[in-house]
XYZ file of C-alpha atoms in Angstrom:
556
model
C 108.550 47.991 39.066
C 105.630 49.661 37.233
C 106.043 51.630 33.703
C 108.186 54.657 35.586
C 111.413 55.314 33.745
C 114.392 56.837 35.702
C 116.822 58.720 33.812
C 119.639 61.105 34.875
C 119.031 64.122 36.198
C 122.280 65.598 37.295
C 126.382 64.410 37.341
C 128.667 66.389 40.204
C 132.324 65.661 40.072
C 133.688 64.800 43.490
C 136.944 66.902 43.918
C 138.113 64.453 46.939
C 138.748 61.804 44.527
C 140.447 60.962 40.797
C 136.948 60.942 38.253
C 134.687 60.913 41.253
C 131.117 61.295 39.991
C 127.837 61.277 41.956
C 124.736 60.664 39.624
C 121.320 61.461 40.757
C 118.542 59.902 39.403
C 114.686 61.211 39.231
C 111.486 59.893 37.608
C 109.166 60.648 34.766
C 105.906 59.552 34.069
C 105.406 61.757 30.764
C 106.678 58.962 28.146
C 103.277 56.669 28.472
C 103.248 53.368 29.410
C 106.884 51.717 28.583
C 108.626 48.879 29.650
C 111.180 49.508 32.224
C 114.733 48.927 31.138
C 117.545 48.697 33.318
C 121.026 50.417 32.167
C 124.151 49.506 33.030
C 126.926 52.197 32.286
C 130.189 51.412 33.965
C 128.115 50.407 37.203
C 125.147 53.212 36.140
C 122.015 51.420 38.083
C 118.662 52.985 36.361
C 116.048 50.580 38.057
C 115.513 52.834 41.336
C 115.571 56.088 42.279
C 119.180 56.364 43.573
C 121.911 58.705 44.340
C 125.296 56.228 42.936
C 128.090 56.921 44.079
C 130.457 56.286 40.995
C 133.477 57.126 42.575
C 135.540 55.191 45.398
C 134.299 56.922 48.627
C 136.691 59.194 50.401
C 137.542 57.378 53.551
C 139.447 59.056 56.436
C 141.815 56.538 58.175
C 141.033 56.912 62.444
C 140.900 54.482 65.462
C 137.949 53.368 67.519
C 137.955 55.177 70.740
C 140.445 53.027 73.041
C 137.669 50.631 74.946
C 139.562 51.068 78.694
C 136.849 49.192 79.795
C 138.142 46.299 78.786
C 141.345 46.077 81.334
C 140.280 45.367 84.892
C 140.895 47.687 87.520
C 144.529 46.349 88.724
C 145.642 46.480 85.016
C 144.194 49.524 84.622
C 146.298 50.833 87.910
C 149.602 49.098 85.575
C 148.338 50.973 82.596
C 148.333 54.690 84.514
C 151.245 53.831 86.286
C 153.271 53.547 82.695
C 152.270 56.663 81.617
C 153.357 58.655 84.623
C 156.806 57.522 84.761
C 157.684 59.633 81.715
C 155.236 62.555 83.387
C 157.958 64.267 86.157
C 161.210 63.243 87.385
C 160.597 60.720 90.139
C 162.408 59.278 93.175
C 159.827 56.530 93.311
C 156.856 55.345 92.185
C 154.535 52.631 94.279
C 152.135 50.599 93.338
C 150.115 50.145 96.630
C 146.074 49.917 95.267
C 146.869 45.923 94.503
C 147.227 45.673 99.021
C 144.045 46.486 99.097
C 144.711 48.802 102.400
C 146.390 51.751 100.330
C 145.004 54.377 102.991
C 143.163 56.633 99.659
C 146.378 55.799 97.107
C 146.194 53.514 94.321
C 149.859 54.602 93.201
C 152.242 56.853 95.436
C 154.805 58.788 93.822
C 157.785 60.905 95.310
C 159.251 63.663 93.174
C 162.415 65.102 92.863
C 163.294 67.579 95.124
C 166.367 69.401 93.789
C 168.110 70.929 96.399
C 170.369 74.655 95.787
C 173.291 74.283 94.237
C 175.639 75.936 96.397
C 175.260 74.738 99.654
C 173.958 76.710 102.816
C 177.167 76.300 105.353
C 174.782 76.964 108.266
C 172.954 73.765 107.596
C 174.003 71.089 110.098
C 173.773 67.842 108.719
C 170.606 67.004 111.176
C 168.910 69.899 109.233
C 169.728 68.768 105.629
C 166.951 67.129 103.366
C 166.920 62.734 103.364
C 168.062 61.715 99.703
C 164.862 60.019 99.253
C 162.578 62.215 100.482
C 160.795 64.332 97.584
C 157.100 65.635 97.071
C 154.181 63.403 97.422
C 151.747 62.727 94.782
C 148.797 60.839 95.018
C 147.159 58.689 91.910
C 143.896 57.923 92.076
C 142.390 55.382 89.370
C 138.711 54.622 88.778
C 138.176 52.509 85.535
C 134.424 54.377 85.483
C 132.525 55.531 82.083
C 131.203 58.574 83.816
C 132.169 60.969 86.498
C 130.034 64.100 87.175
C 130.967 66.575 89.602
C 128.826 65.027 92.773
C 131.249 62.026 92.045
C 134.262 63.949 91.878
C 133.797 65.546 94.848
C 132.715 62.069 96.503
C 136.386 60.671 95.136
C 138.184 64.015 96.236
C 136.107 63.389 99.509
C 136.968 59.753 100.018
C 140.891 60.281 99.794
C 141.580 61.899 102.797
C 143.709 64.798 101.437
C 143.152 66.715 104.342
C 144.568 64.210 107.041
C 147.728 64.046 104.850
C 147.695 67.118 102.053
C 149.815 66.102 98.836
C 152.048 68.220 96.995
C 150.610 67.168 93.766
C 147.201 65.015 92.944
C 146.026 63.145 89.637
C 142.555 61.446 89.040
C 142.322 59.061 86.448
C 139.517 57.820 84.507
C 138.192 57.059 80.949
C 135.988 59.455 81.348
C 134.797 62.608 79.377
C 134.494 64.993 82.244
C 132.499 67.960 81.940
C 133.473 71.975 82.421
C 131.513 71.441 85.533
C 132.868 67.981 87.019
C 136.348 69.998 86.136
C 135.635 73.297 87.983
C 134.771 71.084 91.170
C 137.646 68.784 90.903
C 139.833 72.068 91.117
C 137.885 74.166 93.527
C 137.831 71.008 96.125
C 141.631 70.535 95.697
C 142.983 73.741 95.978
C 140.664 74.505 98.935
C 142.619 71.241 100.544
C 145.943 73.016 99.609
C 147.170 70.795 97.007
C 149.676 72.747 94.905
C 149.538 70.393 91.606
C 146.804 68.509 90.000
C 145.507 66.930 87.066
C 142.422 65.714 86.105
C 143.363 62.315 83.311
C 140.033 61.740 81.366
C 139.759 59.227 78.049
C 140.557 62.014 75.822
C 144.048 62.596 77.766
C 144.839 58.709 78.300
C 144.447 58.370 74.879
C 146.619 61.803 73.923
C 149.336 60.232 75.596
C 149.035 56.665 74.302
C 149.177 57.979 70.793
C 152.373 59.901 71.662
C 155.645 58.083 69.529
C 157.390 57.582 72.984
C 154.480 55.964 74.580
C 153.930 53.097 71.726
C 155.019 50.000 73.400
C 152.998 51.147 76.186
C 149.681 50.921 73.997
C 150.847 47.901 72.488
C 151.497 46.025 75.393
C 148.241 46.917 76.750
C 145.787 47.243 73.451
C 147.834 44.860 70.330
C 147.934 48.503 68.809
C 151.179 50.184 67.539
C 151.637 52.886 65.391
C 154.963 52.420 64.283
C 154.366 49.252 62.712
C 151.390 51.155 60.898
C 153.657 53.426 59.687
C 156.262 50.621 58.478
C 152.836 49.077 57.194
C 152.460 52.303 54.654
C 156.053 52.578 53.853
C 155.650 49.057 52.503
C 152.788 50.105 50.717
C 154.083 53.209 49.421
C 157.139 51.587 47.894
C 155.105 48.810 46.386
C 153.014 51.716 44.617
C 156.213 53.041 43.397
C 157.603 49.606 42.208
C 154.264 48.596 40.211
C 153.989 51.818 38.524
C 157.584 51.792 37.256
C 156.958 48.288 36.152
C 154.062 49.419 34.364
C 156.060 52.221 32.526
C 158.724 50.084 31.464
C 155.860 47.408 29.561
C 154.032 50.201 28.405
C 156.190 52.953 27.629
C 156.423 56.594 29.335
C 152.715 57.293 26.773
C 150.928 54.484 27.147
C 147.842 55.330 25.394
C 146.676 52.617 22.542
C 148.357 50.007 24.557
C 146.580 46.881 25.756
C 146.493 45.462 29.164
C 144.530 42.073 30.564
C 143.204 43.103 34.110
C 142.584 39.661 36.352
C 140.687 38.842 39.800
C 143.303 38.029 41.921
C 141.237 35.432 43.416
C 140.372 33.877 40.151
C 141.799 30.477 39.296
C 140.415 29.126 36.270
C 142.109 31.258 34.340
C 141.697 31.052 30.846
C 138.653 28.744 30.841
C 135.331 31.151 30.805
C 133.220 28.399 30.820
C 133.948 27.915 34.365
C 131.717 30.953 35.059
C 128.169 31.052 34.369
C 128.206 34.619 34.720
C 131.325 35.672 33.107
C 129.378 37.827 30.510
C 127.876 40.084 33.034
C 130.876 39.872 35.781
C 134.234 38.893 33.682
C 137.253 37.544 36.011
C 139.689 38.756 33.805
C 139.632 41.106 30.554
C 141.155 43.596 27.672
C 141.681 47.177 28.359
C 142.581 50.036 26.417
C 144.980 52.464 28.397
C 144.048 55.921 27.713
C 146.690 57.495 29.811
C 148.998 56.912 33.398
C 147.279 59.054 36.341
C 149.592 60.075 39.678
C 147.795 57.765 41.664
C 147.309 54.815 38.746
C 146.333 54.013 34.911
C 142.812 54.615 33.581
C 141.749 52.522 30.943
C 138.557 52.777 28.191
C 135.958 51.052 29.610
C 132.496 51.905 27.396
C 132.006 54.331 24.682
C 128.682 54.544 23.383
C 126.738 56.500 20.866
C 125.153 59.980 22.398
C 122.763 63.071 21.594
C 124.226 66.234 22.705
C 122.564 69.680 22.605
C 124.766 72.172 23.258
C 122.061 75.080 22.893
C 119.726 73.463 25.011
C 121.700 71.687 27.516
C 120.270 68.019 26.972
C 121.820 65.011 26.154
C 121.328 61.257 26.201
C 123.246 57.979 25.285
C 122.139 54.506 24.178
C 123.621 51.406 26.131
C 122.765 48.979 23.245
C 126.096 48.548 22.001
C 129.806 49.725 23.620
C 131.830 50.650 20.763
C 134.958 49.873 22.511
C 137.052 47.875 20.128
C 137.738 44.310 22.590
C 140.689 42.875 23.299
C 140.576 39.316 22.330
C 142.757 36.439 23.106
C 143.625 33.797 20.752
C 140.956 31.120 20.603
C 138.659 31.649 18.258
C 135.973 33.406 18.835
C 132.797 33.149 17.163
C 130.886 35.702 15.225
C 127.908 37.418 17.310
C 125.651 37.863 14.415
C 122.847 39.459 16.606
C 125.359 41.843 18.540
C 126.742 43.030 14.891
C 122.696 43.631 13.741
C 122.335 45.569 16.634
C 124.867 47.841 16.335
C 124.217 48.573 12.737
C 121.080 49.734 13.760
C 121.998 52.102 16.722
C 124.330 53.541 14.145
C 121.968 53.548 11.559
C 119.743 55.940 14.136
C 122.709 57.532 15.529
C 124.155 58.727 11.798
C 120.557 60.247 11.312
C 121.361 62.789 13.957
C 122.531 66.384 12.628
C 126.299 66.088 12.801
C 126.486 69.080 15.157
C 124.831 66.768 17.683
C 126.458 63.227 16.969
C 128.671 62.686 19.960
C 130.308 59.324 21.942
C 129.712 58.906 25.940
C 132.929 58.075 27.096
C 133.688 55.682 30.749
C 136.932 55.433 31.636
C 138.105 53.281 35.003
C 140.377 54.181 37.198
C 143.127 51.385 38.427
C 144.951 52.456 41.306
C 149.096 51.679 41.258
C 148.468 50.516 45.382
C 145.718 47.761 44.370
C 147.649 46.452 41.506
C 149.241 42.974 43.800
C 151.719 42.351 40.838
C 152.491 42.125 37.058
C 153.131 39.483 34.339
C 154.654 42.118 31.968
C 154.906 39.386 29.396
C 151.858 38.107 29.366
C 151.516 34.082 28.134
C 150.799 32.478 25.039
C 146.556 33.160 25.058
C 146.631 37.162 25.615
C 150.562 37.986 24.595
C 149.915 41.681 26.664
C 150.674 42.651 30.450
C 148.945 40.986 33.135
C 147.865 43.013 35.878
C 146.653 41.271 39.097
C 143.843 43.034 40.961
C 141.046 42.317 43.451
C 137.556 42.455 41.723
C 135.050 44.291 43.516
C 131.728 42.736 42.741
C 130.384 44.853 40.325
C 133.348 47.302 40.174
C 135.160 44.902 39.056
C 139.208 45.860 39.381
C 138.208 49.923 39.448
C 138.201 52.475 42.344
C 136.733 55.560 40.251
C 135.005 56.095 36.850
C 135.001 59.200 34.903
C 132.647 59.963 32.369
C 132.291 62.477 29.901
C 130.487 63.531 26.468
C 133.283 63.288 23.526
C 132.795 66.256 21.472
C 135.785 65.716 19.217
C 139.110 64.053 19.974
C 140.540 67.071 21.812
C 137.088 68.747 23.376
C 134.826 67.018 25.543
C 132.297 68.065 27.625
C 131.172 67.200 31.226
C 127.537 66.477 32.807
C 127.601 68.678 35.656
C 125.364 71.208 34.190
C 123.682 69.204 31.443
C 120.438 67.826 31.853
C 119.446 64.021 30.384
C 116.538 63.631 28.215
C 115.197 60.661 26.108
C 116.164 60.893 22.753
C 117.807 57.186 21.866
C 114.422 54.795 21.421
C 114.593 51.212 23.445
C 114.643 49.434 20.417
C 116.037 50.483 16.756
C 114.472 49.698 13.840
C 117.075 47.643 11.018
C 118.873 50.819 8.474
C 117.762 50.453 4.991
C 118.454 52.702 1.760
C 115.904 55.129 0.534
C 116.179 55.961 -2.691
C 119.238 55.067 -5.058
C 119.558 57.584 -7.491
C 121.197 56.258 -10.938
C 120.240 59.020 -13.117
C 121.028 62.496 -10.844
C 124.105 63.147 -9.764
C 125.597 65.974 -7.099
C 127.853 68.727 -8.287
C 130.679 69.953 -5.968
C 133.247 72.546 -6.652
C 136.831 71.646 -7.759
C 138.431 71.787 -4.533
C 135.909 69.742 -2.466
C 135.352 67.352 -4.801
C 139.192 66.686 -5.479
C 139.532 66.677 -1.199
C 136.340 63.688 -1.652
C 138.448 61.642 -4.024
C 141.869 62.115 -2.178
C 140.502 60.909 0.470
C 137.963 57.864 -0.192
C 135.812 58.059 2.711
C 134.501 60.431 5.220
C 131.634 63.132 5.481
C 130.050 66.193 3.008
C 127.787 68.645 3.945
C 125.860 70.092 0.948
C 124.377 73.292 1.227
C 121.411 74.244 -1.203
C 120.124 77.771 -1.552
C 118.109 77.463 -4.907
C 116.314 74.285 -4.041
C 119.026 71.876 -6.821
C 119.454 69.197 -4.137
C 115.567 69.729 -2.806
C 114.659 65.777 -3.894
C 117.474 64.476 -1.199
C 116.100 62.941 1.873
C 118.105 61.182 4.802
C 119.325 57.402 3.586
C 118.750 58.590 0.127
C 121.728 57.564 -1.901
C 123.766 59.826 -4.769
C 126.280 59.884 -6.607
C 128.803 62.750 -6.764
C 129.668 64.384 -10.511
C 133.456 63.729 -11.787
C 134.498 61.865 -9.175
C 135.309 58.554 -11.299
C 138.918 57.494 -11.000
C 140.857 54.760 -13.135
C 137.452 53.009 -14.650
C 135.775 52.851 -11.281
C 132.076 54.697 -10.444
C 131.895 57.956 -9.098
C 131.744 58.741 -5.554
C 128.373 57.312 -3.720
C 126.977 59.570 -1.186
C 124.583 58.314 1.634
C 122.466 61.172 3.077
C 121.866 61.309 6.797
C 120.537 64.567 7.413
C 118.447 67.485 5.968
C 117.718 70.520 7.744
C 116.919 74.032 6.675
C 118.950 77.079 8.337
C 118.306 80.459 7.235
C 121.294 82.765 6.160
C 121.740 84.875 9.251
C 122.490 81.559 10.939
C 125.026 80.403 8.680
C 126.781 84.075 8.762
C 127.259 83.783 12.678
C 128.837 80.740 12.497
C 131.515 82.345 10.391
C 132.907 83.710 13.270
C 133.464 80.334 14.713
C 134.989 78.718 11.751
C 136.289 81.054 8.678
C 136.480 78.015 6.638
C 133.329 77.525 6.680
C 132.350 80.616 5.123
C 134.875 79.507 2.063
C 132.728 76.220 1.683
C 129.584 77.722 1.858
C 130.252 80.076 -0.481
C 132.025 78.279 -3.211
C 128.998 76.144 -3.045
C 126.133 78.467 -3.496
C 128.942 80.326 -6.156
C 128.059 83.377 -4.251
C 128.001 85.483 -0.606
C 125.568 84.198 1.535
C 122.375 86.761 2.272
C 120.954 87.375 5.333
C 117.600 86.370 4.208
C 118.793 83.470 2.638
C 116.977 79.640 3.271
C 119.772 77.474 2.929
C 119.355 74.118 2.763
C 121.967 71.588 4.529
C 122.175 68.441 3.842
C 124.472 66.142 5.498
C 125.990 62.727 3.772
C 128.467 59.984 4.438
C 130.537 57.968 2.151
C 129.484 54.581 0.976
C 130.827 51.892 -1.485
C 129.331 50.421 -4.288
C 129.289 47.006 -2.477
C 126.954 48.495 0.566
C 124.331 49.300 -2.442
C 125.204 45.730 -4.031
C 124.840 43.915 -0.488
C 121.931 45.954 0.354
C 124.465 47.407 3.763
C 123.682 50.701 4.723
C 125.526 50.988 7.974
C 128.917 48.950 8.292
């Protein structure tokens, strides 16, 4: 692949399906020469223009067309000849085509002739109707693909209606027939002065096959039966039901914060990873977070990874680097992935550089389905002491159907992709966090109530704001100390600084009408009302310890 990137250009929910998401992809040659990287987000495939389906596609359950070619032509005689005993109310019904010399029939049929109820006395008994005699029908089969209306007449032609005319007529064939094969078929009967007749093609044959009364018929003749299919879902239904009760009972009516192992059924080296050379990029079995139950199933956190949202602009991106999903060990030891930690340190490092406003998490969630769970261990076993759920990987998939993914805003807002268009903002590689400069003789003045909130609570985030240039030597990763914030003999309050930005007063007084606490901070800060034509300075910080500065640790 040469030095195009491919990056997301648009998210559309799929309304068919729990968290369906289709993600299209486009390229960009602006960014200079780069090396390609390939992302993987919860199945997210950048290395080729793609549209990716994310969500399990929404299949409609049908049968082939019935292949009637298969039967030969005496079976397909038997086959006709089952479906018209249940089609009038016959004397008899003769199966003559397998003679060979059936004079035009290939089944002859006598129906019912019901005679007046009250009884003529001037009938002699010479004049009154045989008790088998009835009206003729004639059934003609021809097992053919394709009847037009030259060969329908041929067929019409070929019977010899007119040496012996039949009340009623039926031609059968697995056929599609035309509006024109069907206007001949009835203008050359009725000309012959048959009263009834019926024109079978596939479409009808199969009509009546599928009909509840008719299903032993299209069993006996095509292994197909669609009561068993329906005693097939009733099974499957219930066993839906039974797994997600099961699940409620290990995990409680709100499951969310509880842990579940997902396995490959087919797996069975179970707990040994070693086993698997792959089992870092394809795991047979793992930990999952379960956000919340879903009618259908449970979804589970699958990757949540540090994002750029603009809310203004529309634009976002995310960095893969590091999936901040807390994982769900067993208990062997495990050793400590030095280079992973590093890593993430310095994806937070950039990420905590971002203005506040902007720092968000890209959230994947996966979808489990109750009807592809095969079964639970609700107790779990001595290496992973949580639920086992037992479900059939699907190669990359792994055990999920759907995925839904979303921009976190805050714990109770989040935002979807649908409109929002991806740009590059996270680099490919981050560059190790280090302190600017520690300041040990300035320190930050807050007022009373702030500064009393900062020492209640230990840890957290300030946002400074600067009208009269005090705080104008503070740049990001600069670290201060706050004023009065000592407690019991230990050192004030150390403040790491992550962002600076200027914002001009009008700004600030808009945003009032979002948040009226705001305008209390502000303003308690500068010790007076802000003023339109104010240049405020805001500068954003985090909480650090003394031992960060000690161990030289910016970003834990």
């Amino acid at each position: 692949m040469d030095a195009t990137q491919l990056y997301l250009r648009s998210a559309v929910r799929d309304p068919n399906l729990p968290y369906g998401i289709v993600f299209e992809f486009e390229e960009d040659r602006g960014w200079g020469k780069q090396e390609s990287k390939k992302e993987d987000a919860c199945g997210l495939n950048a290395n080729r223009r793609i549209y990716w389906l994310m969500a399990k596609p929404h299949i409609t359950r049908t049968f082939a067309p019935i292949h009637f070619e298969d039967l030969d032509p005496h079976r397909f005689e038997d086959l006709v000849r089952q479906l018209a005993y249940d089609f009038k109310q016959w004397q008899t019904i003769e199966s003559i085509g397998r003679s060979g010399a059936d004079g035009g029939f290939d089944v002859r049929a006598y129906e019912v002739q019901h005679s007046s109820n009250v009884p003529d006395e001037q009938d002699s008994e010479e004049d009154a109707p045989h008790p088998m005699e009835g009206n003729l029908w004639m059934i003609q089969c021809k097992r053919e693909k394709e009847l037009g209306p030259k060969r329908v007449e041929g067929i019409v032609n070929d019977a010899a209606i007119a040496e012996s005319v039949p009340y009623g007529y039926i031609l059968v064939a697995p056929a599609h027939f035309s509006k024109a094969a069907q206007d001949k078929f009835r203008d050359e009967l009725r000309n012959r002065g048959v009263m009834e007749f019926y024109l079978w093609g596939a479409g009808e044959l199969e009509d009546m096959l599928y009909q509840p009364k008719n299903d032993h018929i299209l069993f006996a003749f095509f292994g197909i039966s669609l009561a068993s299919r329906r005693r097939s879902r009733t099974t499957e239904i219930r066993s839906a039901v039974s797994i997600k009760n099961k699940l409620r009972r290990a995990l409680g009516d709100n499951p969310r914060n509880q842990s579940v192992l997902i396995r490959d059924l087919q797996d069975a080296n179970y707990p040994y990873k070693n086993e698997y050379n792959d089992f870092d990029k394809r795991p047979r079995w793992k930990g999952y977070t379960v956000v919340e139950f879903h009618p259908l199933g449970m979804i589970v956190n699958v990757a949540r990874y540090f994002a750029y949202f603009d809310k203004r602009k529309a634009e976002w991106d995310f960095t893969t680097s590091v999936n901040n999903v807390h994982p769900i060990s067993g208990h062997r030891h495990i050793e400590r992935d030095v280079k992973k930690e590093e890593l993430r340190n310095a994806a937070k490092g950039f990420w905590e550089q971002i203005p506040r406003a902007k720092q968000v998490n890209f959230v994947c969630n996966g979808f489990v389905r109750f009807d592809q769970i095969a079964f639970i261990d609700d107790k779990g076993d001595t290496e992973y002491g949580i639920p086992h759920l037992f479900v059939e990987f699907r190669n990359e998939r792994g055990p999920f159907s759907a995925f839904n993914q979303f921009i976190e805003i805050n714990e109770h807002y989040h935002e979807l992709l649908d409109e929002l268009s991806r740009i590059r903002f996270f680099p490919s590689i981050f560059e190790k966090p280090a302190f600017g400069t520690v300041f040990t003789d300035k320190l930050v003045t807050l007022p009373d109530r702030i500064r009393s909130s900062l020492m209640r609570n230990g840890n957290g985030w300030v946002t400074l704001y600067d009208a009269d240039k005090r705080h104008g030597f503070l740049k990001p990763t600069d670290v201060i100390a706050v004023d009065k914030t000592a407690n019991q003999g230990e050192k004030n309050v150390l403040l790491k600084i992550t962002n600076v930005y200027v914002t001009t007063g009008k700004e600030l007084l808009d945003s009032y009408d979002y948040d009226p606490a705001l305008k209390q901070n502000i303003e308690e800060q500068l010790e007076r009302q802000v003023q339109t034509a104010d240049i405020v300075r805001v500068i954003e910080a985090v909480v650090i310890y003394d031992w960060q500065v000690t161990q030289d640790r910016p970003v834990v």
